[in-house]
XYZ file of C-alpha atoms in Angstrom:
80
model
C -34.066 9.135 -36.179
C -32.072 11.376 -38.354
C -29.944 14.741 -37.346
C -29.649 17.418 -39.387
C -27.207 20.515 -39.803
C -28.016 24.264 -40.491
C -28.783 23.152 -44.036
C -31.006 20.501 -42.996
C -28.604 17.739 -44.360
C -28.579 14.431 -42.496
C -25.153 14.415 -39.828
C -26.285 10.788 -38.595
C -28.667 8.668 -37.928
C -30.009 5.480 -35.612
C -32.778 3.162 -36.305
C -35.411 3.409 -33.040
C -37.842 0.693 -34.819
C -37.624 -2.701 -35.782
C -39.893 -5.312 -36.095
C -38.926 -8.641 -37.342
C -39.652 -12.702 -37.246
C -37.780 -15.046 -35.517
C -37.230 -18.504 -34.846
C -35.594 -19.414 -31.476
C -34.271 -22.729 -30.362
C -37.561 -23.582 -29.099
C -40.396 -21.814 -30.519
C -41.275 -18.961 -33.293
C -41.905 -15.312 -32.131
C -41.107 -11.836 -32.625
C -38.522 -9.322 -32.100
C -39.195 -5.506 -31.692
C -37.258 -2.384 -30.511
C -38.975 0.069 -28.514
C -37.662 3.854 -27.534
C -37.759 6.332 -25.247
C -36.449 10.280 -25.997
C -36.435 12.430 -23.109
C -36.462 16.259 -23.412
C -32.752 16.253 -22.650
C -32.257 14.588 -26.058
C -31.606 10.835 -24.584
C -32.132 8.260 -26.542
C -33.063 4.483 -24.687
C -33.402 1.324 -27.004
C -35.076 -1.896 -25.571
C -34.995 -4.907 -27.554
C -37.966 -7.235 -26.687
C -38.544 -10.625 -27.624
C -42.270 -12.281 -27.704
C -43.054 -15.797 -28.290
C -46.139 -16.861 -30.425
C -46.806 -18.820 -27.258
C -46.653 -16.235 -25.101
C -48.484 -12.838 -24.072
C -45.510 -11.109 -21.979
C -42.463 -9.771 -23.688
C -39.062 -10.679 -22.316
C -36.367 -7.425 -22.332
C -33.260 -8.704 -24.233
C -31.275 -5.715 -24.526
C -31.382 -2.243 -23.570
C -28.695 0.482 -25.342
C -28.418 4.220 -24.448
C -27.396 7.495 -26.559
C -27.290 11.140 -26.746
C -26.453 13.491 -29.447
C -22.836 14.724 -29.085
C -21.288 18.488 -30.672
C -21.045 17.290 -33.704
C -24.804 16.337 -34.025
C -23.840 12.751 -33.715
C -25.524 9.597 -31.701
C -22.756 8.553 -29.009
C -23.630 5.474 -27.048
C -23.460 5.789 -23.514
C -23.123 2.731 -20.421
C -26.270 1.877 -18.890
C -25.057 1.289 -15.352
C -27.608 -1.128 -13.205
């Protein structure tokens, strides 16, 4: 996710996908980032880990952000 001036040059940007292999202590699975944008311009990251083994995906890290001023990606506390 890129964002862009008047000129339409790139101010910043943040990777929202990502898929990749991995090998835990105890078994082989996958990692992948999900998103969610809202109309307000936030910006949620969940990083989910699923075991070959396994059909359910376990939540290993959530990050939020918003686009400052300046046009770039600030990341905010996620309060539980």
């Amino acid at each position: 996710l890129y964002t862009l001036d008047d000129r339409h040059k790139p101010i910043d940007q943040l990777c929202i996908y990502e898929e990749k292999s991995e090998d835990h202590a105890i078994d082989f699975g996958k990692s992948y980032m999900d998103y969610y944008i809202t109309s307000r311009w936030e910006i949620t990251l969940m990083k989910y880990y699923r075991s070959m083994d396994d059909e359910k995906p376990i939540l290993e890290q959530t990050r939020a952000y918003i686009i400052d001023k300046d046009g770039k990606f600030e990341e905010q506390i996620i309060e539980l």
